[in-house]
Amino acid sequence: MSNYHIKHLEEYFKVYRKSVREPEIFWEEIAEEHFLWRKRWNKVLSWDFQKPEIKWFEGAKLNITENCIDRHLVTKGEKTAILFEPNNPDEEAQHISYNELYKKVNRFANVLKDEGIKKGDRVCIYLPMIPELAVSVLACARIGAIHSVVFAGFSSTALSTRINDSDCKMVITSDGSFRGAKTIDLKSIVDEALEDCPDVNSVLVAKRIHSEVTMKAGRDKWLQTLLDNASSECAPELMDAEDPLFILYTSGSTGKPKGMVHTTAGYMVYTAYTFKNMFQYKENDVYWCTADIGWITGHSYIVYGPLANGATTVMFEGVPSYPDFGRFWEIIQKHKVNQFYTAPTAIRALAKEKLDFVEKYDLSSLKVIGSVGEPINEEAWHWYNDNIGKRKSPVIDTWWQTETGGIMISPIPYVTPTIPTYATLPFIGVQPAIMDEAGNELKGNQVEGRLCIKFPWPSIARTIWGNHQRYKETYFTTYKDNYFTGDGALRDATGYYRITGRVDDVIIVSGHNLGTAPIEDAINEHPAVAESAIVGFPHDIKGNALYGYVILKETGNTRDHDNLRKEINQLITEHIGPIAKLNKIQFTEGLPKTRSGKIMRRILRKIACGDTSNLGDTSTLLNPEVVERIIEEKI
Ligand code: WTA
């Protein structure tokens, strides 16, 4: 009996119970029936959350690209695998069939080999949302190289930090990118980054905007020329189940970004299985996720999950506002999109515009509409449900993380009844726990606390690249024998989960996770700045915006504060990228600190939100008087 496709609520409960009672038998059946293995595993699961060490399907051999491409060729070689919709609506969309994808990936894989890339080498991919991005990801996987995709909105400093952290040998980029009416000069960002990356000896450059770029002799090569000369056959490298597939960086509460490592077999099984169920994907459906492949949502639900199911996956190069605010809806009509997956920040931005932008288009092809990346507020949920789903296509509010690899808590459309703002029930095999601050599990319903997961699922990240100790401390020490998510959650009277937001110093701005430390480091580079602290405050489109408290070196500094604000944001743009710019900057003379010198962000957060009525006990502060002053000075 296959439990691969869940269609009713009773079936969900039955399969869920099985996945918890007999996880190994359950996952073994899923793995056995739905994937192509070159050698079977010896053991389904071994795990120890203390060490921590997690292994799924140990001993198995496979290649994920055989599962995502080769095995579909006999039955759906001519089916569109990737449907590329360019930034400019006047440029023709590209339908890349599975047969064509096979050739493109193999050619690219051969180019990587010719350039000296071998199994286990790290390759950094810094590309816009063009087909070469998906193809280069798959080409790495074909030969067992570990891809590290860096979102092409990050600055050169952010790029070089990531390249060096995982010691990438090669960078794949393009001359530039189109984003709405703008073009961005990606190659020169790479050139700048590489001044600090001595180990990168090869740069492959795709042509997209046909701009003049400088090519460094011996290092930089035009991708197309190499592809033209490469064979379209490349035998897949046989990978161990636990061989790393990719590294993807995510922000932490403190310190530099964490290179989360995902491995091959478990990641493949879980992303494929969740994709099938979350989107109730049926043959001939056209599926579209608007995320960028630079984020985990793009890895799991544009590339690997859909392709492992032989689906048609749309890749959109542009932005929701270009040429106007109807672009998303126009694309849905044009390609008869059946499943649509986007972020609350995009929904909120589009909900602000006139409804004409939506009503002009025929959205009747839609069957499922999803949300991911941050809590979706009630108003946005209803707007999405009423105007896009037309109260027929269920809204799935999917909670998960870079670290979890795939969707963890979410309604299954047409299976789980939905309630606005609730991620509802755990997916098959996921065992959530809600904890109090003392570390006790809050059992039963109607409880609120911190969200942990008690038992491993196949696509949990296995480590942080080069820093297993940090992996252990971040995720497995706060709550013994549990994976700690960093999120708060409640479980209501019916057992439904609602995610309440981060409980650490990660701030989600427009769906992007930002750690406070790197932003503060960037600000502190300004010669006039002595110290700074960043907190989040609610913003009606971004979800959260950033509020910076900045202490200047010279008190009573006569320099123009508006200029300083601009310079500070410029520094942040250079060090991280425009996504991390501050919405508000308050110059102040002190920051509330504990006696051990830690900044009390809780207080700063409340002040930034304008909620100063109940600041809690400030008497234990080193400098309680500073709080009053900050409130008075508030802009
Ligand atoms: C938040 C994105 C509420 C959460 C896939 C999580 C959400 C962080 C939801 C991970 C949701 C994601 N409801 N919060 N449906 N989805 N989050 O790593 O705080 O970019 O920990 O992965 O986003 O963000 P990441």
XYZ file of C-alpha atoms and ligand atoms in Angstrom:
660
model
C 0.000 0.000 0.000
C 1.377 3.348 -0.940
C 1.018 6.209 1.470
C 2.640 8.569 -0.972
C -0.382 10.626 -1.868
C -2.693 11.641 0.989
C -6.214 12.538 -0.075
C -8.436 12.564 3.023
C -8.193 13.708 6.603
C -8.723 10.175 7.974
C -5.933 8.989 5.727
C -3.707 11.782 7.020
C -4.301 10.736 10.635
C -3.753 7.084 9.833
C -0.529 7.685 7.935
C 0.649 10.222 10.499
C 0.180 7.706 13.312
C 2.102 5.111 11.371
C 4.935 7.551 10.663
C 5.286 8.232 14.383
C 4.865 4.689 15.648
C 7.064 3.034 13.057
C 9.093 5.810 11.456
C 11.677 3.506 9.953
C 9.171 1.178 8.339
C 7.191 4.153 7.122
C 10.074 6.045 5.493
C 11.524 2.851 4.091
C 8.291 2.205 2.186
C 8.215 5.735 0.806
C 11.866 5.545 -0.232
C 11.525 2.104 -1.771
C 8.489 2.752 -3.902
C 9.137 6.200 -5.286
C 12.814 6.674 -6.033
C 15.662 5.248 -8.016
C 18.469 3.762 -5.940
C 21.707 2.330 -7.302
C 22.266 0.439 -4.070
C 19.875 -0.144 -1.209
C 20.519 1.180 2.294
C 21.706 -0.967 5.186
C 19.899 1.033 7.832
C 16.981 3.434 7.500
C 17.824 5.694 10.433
C 20.418 6.158 13.107
C 20.362 9.216 15.282
C 21.605 10.841 18.424
C 20.489 14.384 19.233
C 23.190 14.635 21.926
C 26.169 14.305 19.634
C 24.283 15.350 17.405
C 24.416 12.880 14.530
C 21.629 11.955 12.160
C 21.825 9.511 9.262
C 19.080 8.393 6.921
C 19.294 5.521 4.435
C 22.907 4.825 5.344
C 24.757 2.675 2.850
C 22.482 3.595 -0.056
C 23.935 4.861 -3.328
C 22.110 7.210 -5.637
C 22.292 10.373 -7.656
C 19.574 12.933 -7.077
C 19.682 14.137 -10.703
C 18.849 10.631 -11.945
C 15.770 10.912 -9.756
C 14.971 14.434 -10.903
C 15.679 13.956 -14.612
C 16.820 10.624 -16.100
C 14.052 8.439 -14.757
C 11.360 10.702 -16.234
C 12.749 10.587 -19.773
C 10.951 7.445 -20.895
C 7.486 8.582 -19.883
C 7.743 12.356 -20.036
C 10.806 13.329 -22.017
C 8.863 15.951 -23.956
C 7.047 17.341 -20.921
C 8.132 20.816 -19.787
C 10.364 20.516 -16.749
C 11.261 24.193 -16.335
C 9.075 26.968 -17.641
C 11.113 30.145 -17.660
C 9.220 33.435 -17.572
C 11.580 36.372 -18.246
C 11.623 39.704 -16.437
C 10.358 41.474 -19.534
C 6.883 40.220 -20.507
C 7.675 40.899 -24.172
C 10.481 38.375 -24.144
C 9.263 34.887 -24.949
C 8.904 32.317 -22.192
C 11.104 29.216 -22.510
C 9.736 25.707 -22.137
C 12.609 23.412 -21.243
C 11.556 19.783 -21.591
C 12.949 16.946 -19.480
C 14.920 15.789 -22.547
C 16.422 19.246 -22.952
C 17.102 19.600 -19.252
C 18.958 16.292 -19.348
C 21.239 17.574 -22.087
C 21.758 20.982 -20.503
C 22.632 19.528 -17.116
C 25.015 16.972 -18.593
C 26.757 19.561 -20.735
C 27.170 21.823 -17.746
C 28.382 18.900 -15.627
C 31.043 18.132 -18.236
C 32.137 21.770 -18.206
C 32.525 21.622 -14.423
C 34.658 18.491 -14.758
C 36.798 20.052 -17.479
C 37.407 22.964 -15.161
C 38.745 20.555 -12.571
C 35.732 20.338 -10.275
C 35.455 16.988 -8.536
C 33.136 15.245 -6.117
C 33.084 17.051 -2.784
C 34.422 20.364 -4.160
C 32.375 23.444 -3.298
C 31.015 25.613 -6.080
C 29.477 29.002 -5.394
C 26.552 29.973 -7.614
C 25.711 33.680 -7.773
C 23.133 33.986 -10.515
C 19.812 35.676 -11.136
C 16.652 33.616 -11.695
C 17.566 32.412 -15.174
C 17.576 28.766 -16.343
C 21.373 28.552 -15.876
C 20.772 28.820 -12.133
C 18.671 25.642 -11.928
C 20.908 23.910 -14.462
C 24.116 24.743 -12.590
C 22.635 23.488 -9.310
C 21.731 20.186 -10.969
C 25.080 20.000 -12.788
C 26.898 20.190 -9.452
C 24.671 17.451 -8.071
C 25.322 15.352 -11.187
C 29.062 15.164 -10.447
C 28.801 15.277 -6.654
C 30.121 18.807 -6.243
C 28.536 20.669 -3.321
C 26.666 23.751 -4.471
C 26.482 26.875 -2.373
C 23.964 29.228 -3.951
C 24.244 32.819 -2.752
C 21.208 35.033 -3.377
C 22.208 37.515 -6.087
C 20.915 40.441 -4.010
C 23.759 40.027 -1.516
C 26.675 42.441 -1.609
C 30.262 41.609 -2.523
C 31.296 41.424 1.137
C 28.467 39.018 1.960
C 29.456 36.977 -1.095
C 33.142 36.766 -0.231
C 32.365 35.764 3.371
C 30.259 32.874 2.093
C 32.781 31.835 -0.569
C 35.588 31.737 1.967
C 33.605 30.061 4.730
C 33.065 26.958 2.600
C 36.262 27.375 0.570
C 34.629 27.377 -2.861
C 36.925 26.786 -5.810
C 34.665 28.182 -8.473
C 32.034 30.886 -8.886
C 29.263 30.690 -11.471
C 27.730 34.067 -12.283
C 26.386 36.202 -15.119
C 27.318 39.507 -16.695
C 24.327 41.022 -14.944
C 20.677 40.643 -14.100
C 17.344 42.228 -14.932
C 15.140 43.205 -12.010
C 12.078 45.124 -13.085
C 13.205 48.295 -14.844
C 16.718 47.998 -13.412
C 19.788 46.074 -14.461
C 22.340 44.964 -11.914
C 25.990 44.506 -12.665
C 26.614 41.126 -11.042
C 29.996 40.417 -12.565
C 31.600 43.483 -11.008
C 30.174 42.482 -7.610
C 31.856 39.100 -8.073
C 35.123 40.762 -9.128
C 35.088 42.838 -5.979
C 34.295 39.838 -3.798
C 37.060 37.779 -5.342
C 39.707 40.277 -4.312
C 39.284 38.644 -0.909
C 38.967 35.044 -2.117
C 42.389 33.696 -3.088
C 41.190 30.102 -3.527
C 38.763 30.765 -6.354
C 40.574 29.973 -9.566
C 37.725 29.740 -12.005
C 34.712 31.948 -12.795
C 32.089 30.912 -15.341
C 30.044 33.782 -16.721
C 26.618 33.422 -18.324
C 25.472 36.178 -20.675
C 22.169 37.696 -19.710
C 22.180 41.459 -20.103
C 24.950 41.595 -22.728
C 26.839 44.345 -20.946
C 30.531 45.091 -21.198
C 32.338 43.255 -18.442
C 35.981 42.764 -17.646
C 37.145 39.182 -17.934
C 40.223 38.282 -15.945
C 42.538 36.233 -18.127
C 43.042 32.675 -16.944
C 40.245 32.930 -14.395
C 37.058 34.083 -16.142
C 35.392 32.200 -18.995
C 32.217 32.645 -20.968
C 29.927 29.806 -20.054
C 28.253 29.438 -23.434
C 31.504 28.833 -25.296
C 32.355 25.993 -22.929
C 28.856 24.511 -23.126
C 28.939 24.550 -26.910
C 31.947 22.272 -26.854
C 30.773 19.900 -24.138
C 29.157 16.497 -24.568
C 25.522 16.081 -23.536
C 26.230 12.782 -21.836
C 27.705 12.700 -18.352
C 27.385 9.642 -16.171
C 26.008 10.553 -12.763
C 28.418 10.278 -9.854
C 27.248 7.658 -7.390
C 26.704 9.374 -4.082
C 26.357 7.967 -0.598
C 23.039 8.748 1.029
C 24.792 11.017 3.523
C 27.147 12.775 1.091
C 26.557 16.536 1.221
C 24.332 17.824 -1.575
C 24.550 21.510 -0.801
C 25.412 24.257 1.635
C 23.003 27.128 2.101
C 23.719 30.057 4.386
C 21.191 31.377 6.856
C 21.489 34.080 9.488
C 22.014 33.250 13.106
C 21.328 35.219 16.286
C 24.977 36.006 16.604
C 28.105 35.781 14.537
C 28.558 35.056 10.887
C 25.975 33.263 8.735
C 25.627 29.525 9.225
C 26.343 27.262 6.272
C 23.633 24.658 6.714
C 24.628 21.345 5.176
C 21.988 19.165 3.538
C 22.756 15.638 2.450
C 21.480 13.624 -0.475
C 18.990 10.834 0.175
C 16.911 12.112 3.084
C 16.619 15.561 1.532
C 15.445 14.063 -1.754
C 12.858 11.788 -0.152
C 11.404 14.463 2.088
C 11.247 17.327 -0.424
C 9.674 15.054 -3.043
C 7.110 13.631 -0.633
C 6.123 17.007 0.814
C 5.897 18.555 -2.660
C 3.481 15.892 -3.863
C 1.173 16.310 -0.878
C 1.407 20.006 -0.128
C 0.580 20.944 -3.668
C -1.551 17.874 -4.494
C 0.409 17.864 -7.715
C -1.177 15.956 -10.606
C 0.333 15.113 -13.982
C 0.019 18.099 -16.361
C -0.328 20.645 -13.572
C 1.776 23.784 -13.851
C 3.328 24.713 -10.522
C 4.836 28.084 -9.636
C 6.828 29.108 -6.586
C 7.878 32.777 -6.693
C 10.860 32.394 -4.350
C 14.430 32.877 -5.507
C 16.586 29.743 -5.782
C 19.016 31.641 -3.541
C 16.782 30.651 -0.610
C 15.794 27.232 0.713
C 12.259 27.585 -0.671
C 13.730 27.761 -4.164
C 16.064 24.801 -3.601
C 13.363 22.518 -2.241
C 10.255 23.731 -4.049
C 11.449 25.122 -7.378
C 14.205 22.650 -8.141
C 14.417 19.375 -6.236
C 10.881 18.636 -4.958
C 9.027 19.415 -8.209
C 11.587 17.767 -10.512
C 11.719 14.623 -8.374
C 7.981 14.356 -9.085
C 8.359 15.002 -12.816
C 6.460 18.270 -12.462
C 6.465 21.436 -14.542
C 8.032 24.153 -12.405
C 7.899 27.839 -13.327
C 10.978 30.011 -12.809
C 10.250 33.736 -12.821
C 13.095 36.160 -13.323
C 11.314 39.387 -12.432
C 9.512 41.161 -9.631
C 5.787 41.395 -8.750
C 5.628 45.114 -9.565
C 6.999 45.108 -13.114
C 5.761 46.260 -15.544
C 2.870 46.739 -13.103
C 1.320 45.207 -10.010
C -0.638 42.717 -12.095
C 2.427 40.735 -13.171
C 1.924 37.701 -10.895
C -1.712 37.405 -11.939
C -0.863 37.872 -15.580
C 1.638 35.000 -15.373
C -0.922 32.756 -13.678
C -3.345 33.411 -16.528
C -0.696 33.079 -19.233
C 0.684 29.724 -18.100
C -2.536 28.431 -16.505
C -0.760 27.976 -13.193
C -2.418 25.406 -10.918
C -0.388 25.775 -7.726
C 0.989 29.119 -6.609
C 3.409 29.532 -3.697
C 4.570 32.944 -2.474
C 5.474 34.979 0.626
C 3.281 37.119 2.920
C 5.362 40.207 2.154
C 4.459 39.941 -1.555
C 0.808 39.331 -0.695
C 0.715 42.417 1.536
C 2.415 44.589 -1.070
C -0.018 43.492 -3.795
C -3.055 43.767 -1.522
C -2.261 47.489 -1.180
C -2.793 48.027 -4.891
C -6.109 48.365 -6.687
C -8.085 45.154 -7.112
C -8.263 45.916 -10.851
C -4.773 44.472 -11.121
C -6.161 41.117 -9.990
C -9.569 41.239 -11.611
C -8.188 41.817 -15.082
C -6.908 38.246 -15.166
C -8.425 34.802 -15.267
C -7.149 32.930 -12.235
C -9.514 29.976 -12.610
C -6.657 27.512 -13.212
C -5.547 27.843 -9.576
C -6.161 24.916 -7.232
C -3.776 25.560 -4.340
C -2.233 28.797 -3.039
C 0.575 28.729 -0.523
C 2.420 31.060 1.815
C 5.871 30.726 3.357
C 8.636 32.603 5.098
C 7.006 34.430 7.992
C 3.715 34.488 9.863
C 0.885 35.542 7.562
C -1.334 38.105 9.292
C -5.083 37.669 9.262
C -5.798 40.519 6.848
C -3.327 39.266 4.263
C -4.635 35.708 4.653
C -8.191 36.844 3.906
C -7.161 39.008 0.972
C -5.273 36.052 -0.508
C -8.119 33.630 0.164
C -10.846 35.940 -1.178
C -9.171 37.509 -4.189
C -6.649 34.964 -5.385
C -8.049 31.673 -4.093
C -11.620 32.944 -4.643
C -12.462 30.910 -1.531
C -12.110 27.776 -3.612
C -8.379 27.130 -3.629
C -7.183 26.430 -0.111
C -4.501 28.698 1.387
C -1.695 26.599 2.798
C 0.331 28.439 5.431
C 3.526 26.375 5.398
C 5.933 26.642 8.311
C 9.505 25.435 7.894
C 13.138 26.598 7.842
C 16.406 26.445 5.918
C 17.464 23.944 8.552
C 14.440 21.675 8.108
C 14.912 21.335 4.340
C 11.193 20.860 3.727
C 7.731 21.886 4.934
C 7.107 20.808 8.537
C 3.756 22.184 9.695
C 1.054 23.046 7.188
C -2.432 22.193 6.108
C -2.585 19.696 3.254
C -4.940 21.288 0.725
C -8.355 19.612 0.354
C -7.402 17.457 3.363
C -6.880 19.720 6.393
C -9.512 22.383 7.184
C -7.755 25.759 7.274
C -7.985 28.617 9.780
C -6.361 31.998 9.064
C -2.882 32.401 10.561
C -2.648 28.753 11.608
C -0.067 26.454 10.073
C -2.421 23.765 11.481
C -1.011 20.216 11.670
C 2.428 18.640 11.480
C 3.288 16.945 8.226
C 3.696 13.164 8.155
C 6.668 12.111 10.272
C 7.053 15.463 12.043
C 6.809 15.372 15.832
C 6.576 18.896 17.264
C 6.830 19.732 20.955
C 6.050 22.962 22.759
C 8.396 23.801 25.614
C 8.319 26.236 28.479
C 11.360 28.405 29.183
C 12.568 26.006 31.836
C 12.820 23.233 29.260
C 9.729 21.212 30.142
C 7.496 19.934 27.407
C 3.988 21.388 27.597
C 1.791 18.442 26.810
C -1.861 18.554 25.857
C -3.671 21.313 24.030
C -4.044 25.047 24.653
C -0.393 25.625 25.417
C 2.052 28.244 24.220
C 5.838 28.245 24.318
C 8.853 27.460 22.194
C 8.719 25.146 19.262
C 10.945 22.087 19.162
C 10.937 18.887 17.115
C 11.407 15.663 19.061
C 12.349 13.196 16.391
C 14.461 13.423 13.234
C 12.857 13.731 9.822
C 14.758 12.849 6.648
C 15.700 16.375 5.502
C 17.024 17.880 8.739
C 20.325 19.738 8.102
C 23.148 17.532 9.350
C 25.658 20.150 10.451
C 26.931 23.688 9.989
C 29.778 23.662 7.491
C 33.068 23.681 9.385
C 31.456 24.191 12.789
C 29.671 21.188 14.221
C 29.966 22.632 17.707
C 27.891 25.646 16.687
C 25.295 23.302 15.172
C 25.076 21.484 18.476
C 24.858 24.651 20.546
C 22.327 26.401 18.319
C 19.866 23.591 17.846
C 20.399 20.806 20.369
C 21.486 22.214 23.726
C 18.657 24.561 24.724
C 16.191 21.675 25.014
C 17.728 18.310 25.765
C 17.036 15.648 23.150
C 15.143 18.090 20.968
C 15.821 20.158 17.890
C 15.069 23.799 18.831
C 13.613 25.878 16.008
C 14.112 29.386 17.417
C 10.383 30.023 16.929
C 7.534 30.478 19.376
C 4.280 28.591 18.811
C 0.963 27.738 20.379
C -1.196 24.653 20.113
C -4.891 25.443 20.325
C -7.776 23.420 21.761
C -8.032 21.296 18.617
C -4.311 20.566 18.343
C -3.680 23.112 15.599
C -0.352 24.960 15.637
C 0.117 28.662 15.204
C 3.626 30.033 14.806
C 4.046 33.225 16.815
C 7.456 34.362 15.517
C 11.151 34.228 16.339
C 12.174 34.099 19.974
C 15.824 34.888 19.256
C 17.665 37.781 17.613
C 16.843 36.766 14.069
C 14.560 39.330 12.447
C 12.494 38.418 9.390
C 12.260 41.381 7.026
C 10.216 40.842 3.858
C 10.617 37.120 4.404
C 14.428 37.311 4.633
C 16.115 36.173 7.822
C 18.530 38.754 9.132
C 20.826 38.369 12.098
C 21.488 41.494 14.137
C 25.241 40.941 14.580
C 26.437 41.373 10.971
C 24.304 44.503 10.570
C 25.679 45.993 13.758
C 29.201 45.119 12.625
C 28.594 46.981 9.362
C 27.275 50.066 11.181
C 30.169 50.042 13.615
C 32.589 50.358 10.707
C 31.452 53.943 10.295
C 34.200 56.150 11.751
C 31.690 58.265 13.685
C 29.932 55.294 15.315
C 30.876 53.940 18.720
C 28.215 51.272 19.173
C 24.878 50.162 17.793
C 21.961 47.826 18.397
C 19.341 46.635 15.945
C 15.816 45.464 16.702
C 12.752 44.715 14.616
C 9.443 46.585 14.684
C 6.169 45.802 12.874
C 5.831 47.056 9.305
C 2.674 46.665 7.259
C 4.335 45.316 4.115
C 7.697 43.964 5.223
C 6.269 42.217 8.285
C 9.174 43.602 10.271
C 11.421 46.550 9.574
C 14.735 47.370 11.224
C 15.242 49.997 13.897
C 18.784 50.965 14.768
C 19.994 52.635 17.955
C 23.348 54.229 17.277
C 25.804 55.778 19.691
C 28.166 58.290 18.104
C 31.765 58.621 19.213
C 31.574 62.318 19.860
C 28.561 63.326 21.868
C 26.926 66.462 20.647
C 28.291 65.641 17.228
C 27.434 68.489 14.986
C 27.406 66.424 11.811
C 24.169 66.309 9.980
C 22.223 63.305 11.271
C 20.390 62.768 7.995
C 23.679 62.404 6.176
C 24.915 59.999 8.808
C 21.764 57.937 8.384
C 22.409 57.723 4.642
C 26.032 56.747 5.178
C 25.059 54.061 7.664
C 22.560 52.550 5.247
C 25.139 52.732 2.500
C 27.556 50.739 4.660
C 24.895 48.132 5.338
C 24.172 47.871 1.617
C 27.859 47.322 0.927
C 28.352 44.763 3.665
C 25.137 42.770 3.416
C 22.804 44.094 0.742
C 19.880 46.497 0.408
C 17.525 44.033 2.148
C 19.204 44.839 5.466
C 18.810 48.640 5.319
C 17.377 50.288 8.436
C 13.986 51.968 8.282
C 14.684 54.087 11.330
C 17.876 55.222 12.995
C 17.873 56.842 16.405
C 21.063 58.468 17.678
C 21.380 57.982 21.371
C 23.940 58.355 24.113
C 23.626 54.967 25.725
C 22.121 51.496 25.373
C 20.441 49.612 28.225
C 22.834 46.912 29.399
C 22.836 44.130 31.934
C 25.542 44.065 34.552
C 27.422 41.559 32.430
C 27.413 44.076 29.574
C 24.750 42.458 27.357
C 22.464 44.828 25.503
C 18.851 44.398 26.686
C 17.197 44.117 23.290
C 13.840 43.298 24.856
C 13.613 46.888 26.100
C 14.865 48.392 22.853
C 12.324 46.311 20.942
C 9.465 47.652 23.051
C 10.591 51.230 22.633
C 10.914 50.775 18.855
C 7.360 49.402 18.776
C 6.125 52.413 20.759
C 5.078 50.137 23.599
C 6.664 51.751 26.632
C 3.897 51.099 29.146
C 5.352 47.869 30.453
C 9.093 47.644 30.080
C 9.445 45.064 32.847
C 12.044 45.296 35.563
C 14.782 47.726 34.559
C 16.323 48.005 38.002
C 18.824 45.226 37.319
C 20.303 47.233 34.488
C 23.755 48.669 34.699
C 22.358 52.015 33.525
C 18.569 52.210 34.130
C 18.535 55.977 33.548
C 19.376 55.478 29.895
C 15.969 53.934 29.194
C 14.073 57.145 29.979
C 16.430 59.115 27.823
C 15.972 56.799 24.838
C 12.193 57.069 25.158
C 12.373 60.854 25.240
C 14.676 61.052 22.246
C 12.626 58.641 20.155
C 12.001 59.872 16.647
C 9.691 31.872 9.696
C 11.965 29.664 5.047
C 5.368 31.677 10.461
C 10.043 31.190 10.997
C 11.289 28.381 4.553
C 11.197 30.299 10.610
C 7.312 31.232 9.331
C 11.914 31.137 9.594
C 6.600 30.518 8.344
C 12.718 30.314 8.623
C 5.178 30.439 8.485
C 8.712 30.469 7.863
N 4.612 31.030 9.554
N 6.689 31.796 10.375
N 4.419 29.819 7.592
N 7.503 30.066 7.452
N 8.609 31.194 8.987
O 15.161 29.691 7.008
O 10.438 32.168 11.934
O 14.306 31.477 5.411
O 12.017 29.961 11.693
O 13.107 29.329 5.740
O 10.870 31.847 8.912
O 13.147 31.085 7.529
P 14.027 30.429 6.390
